Amino acid sequence: MSSKGSASDAKTDAKRGLRVGVVGAGVMGSNHARVLAGLPGVTLVGIVDPLPEHRARATALAGCRAFATLDELFGQGVDAITIAAPTHLHHEIALACITRNIHLLVEKPVASTVEEGQDIVNAARSAGVTLMVGHVERFNPAVAAIKQAISGEDILSIGITRVGPFPPRMSNVGVVIDLAVHDIDLIRWFTESDIVEVQPQLSSAVAEREDIALLQFRTASGVLAHINTNWLTPFKARSVTVATRGKYVMGDLLTRQVTECFGFKPDGSYSMRHLPVGHDEPLRAELVAFLDAVRTGDVPAVSGDEGVASLEIAIRCLEQPAKPAASAARKGPRRIAG
């Protein structure tokens, strides 16, 4: 059983429910399975992972069947699949699913390279299947509150901090692909504009790949933005600030508190208020949005093109050499006048 992606198929799927599978039973994939198992109108067919310990954990968490190979999952009949496997496997797995007309949510980053990401987008478009990229931070209720607060505003600057301790599970990417790609996507989404200038500063302090990144951007609409991210902070911190001509909005993405400063007066006074923030689990909201797009045939909340665009900017940050400081050639201590 598979879905062709047509309007009539979508209506049929909505009536009988969707059969959904998960590929990758690591931490993220296991959480996908947990959420999908509890969604109405969804049958969680199973989860795929080559490692027995991963399959056992996912089965215990979601109460679903687990398979060692993708073909075993295909054999059960699925309409949609979420891919939470290692990034270097996304291209192969996605194309195998698209060939069978299976709708896809692919965790960020969509692929290892822009070329592979574009292959996935083109194949999905040709097959007429839904492709969504898993930028889950868009579904954080605090992010949604910030987006609503700045809607229609003349945005001037955006600052995002995303820091924390080194993750033992991470081995093949650095902080730009693992963390900053979330915020590159948010900058593009907040501004509804492409990023046209990139100025990265990267450092590998304790890891083989970059574990500190200070990234500056300019969008086509003229917004200046920066991202501060690292794996050296002993605790997690996730914050967003947005300055517009009429507001200053501050959001803590962990505590989900969003504050808006407004009504600026010539004497420096202003008003402040806390904005209402929802309580939805971001991953649940993301998966619901994906399945709604499958059922209706509408453009998904995060399209494949958007996922590729954010990946392209992240890779530019890694490839563009940092500019040397103007004082790099200065020898000896600075003179002190007076």
Tab-separated table of N, CA and C in Angstrom, residues 24 37-38 43 113 194 262 300-301:
chain	number	residue	atom	x	y	z
A	24	GLY	N	15.195	5.030	11.354
A	24	GLY	CA	16.160	5.547	12.311
A	24	GLY	C	15.576	5.489	13.708
A	37	ALA	N	2.677	7.092	17.395
A	37	ALA	CA	1.860	6.029	17.995
A	37	ALA	C	0.635	6.584	18.707
A	38	GLY	N	0.693	7.853	19.116
A	38	GLY	CA	-0.415	8.441	19.847
A	38	GLY	C	-1.304	9.360	19.034
A	43	THR	N	-1.754	4.858	11.870
A	43	THR	CA	-1.268	3.545	12.284
A	43	THR	C	0.243	3.545	12.149
A	113	THR	N	24.718	17.212	1.239
A	113	THR	CA	25.153	18.246	0.301
A	113	THR	C	23.932	18.898	-0.332
A	194	ASP	N	15.689	35.923	1.598
A	194	ASP	CA	16.881	35.089	1.452
A	194	ASP	C	18.082	35.736	2.130
A	262	PHE	N	7.647	47.962	23.652
A	262	PHE	CA	7.018	48.779	22.614
A	262	PHE	C	6.694	50.164	23.182
A	300	PRO	N	3.724	21.711	2.321
A	300	PRO	CA	4.009	21.499	3.743
A	300	PRO	C	4.589	22.736	4.412
A	301	ALA	N	4.557	22.747	5.732
A	301	ALA	CA	4.996	23.911	6.511
A	301	ALA	C	6.452	24.272	6.235
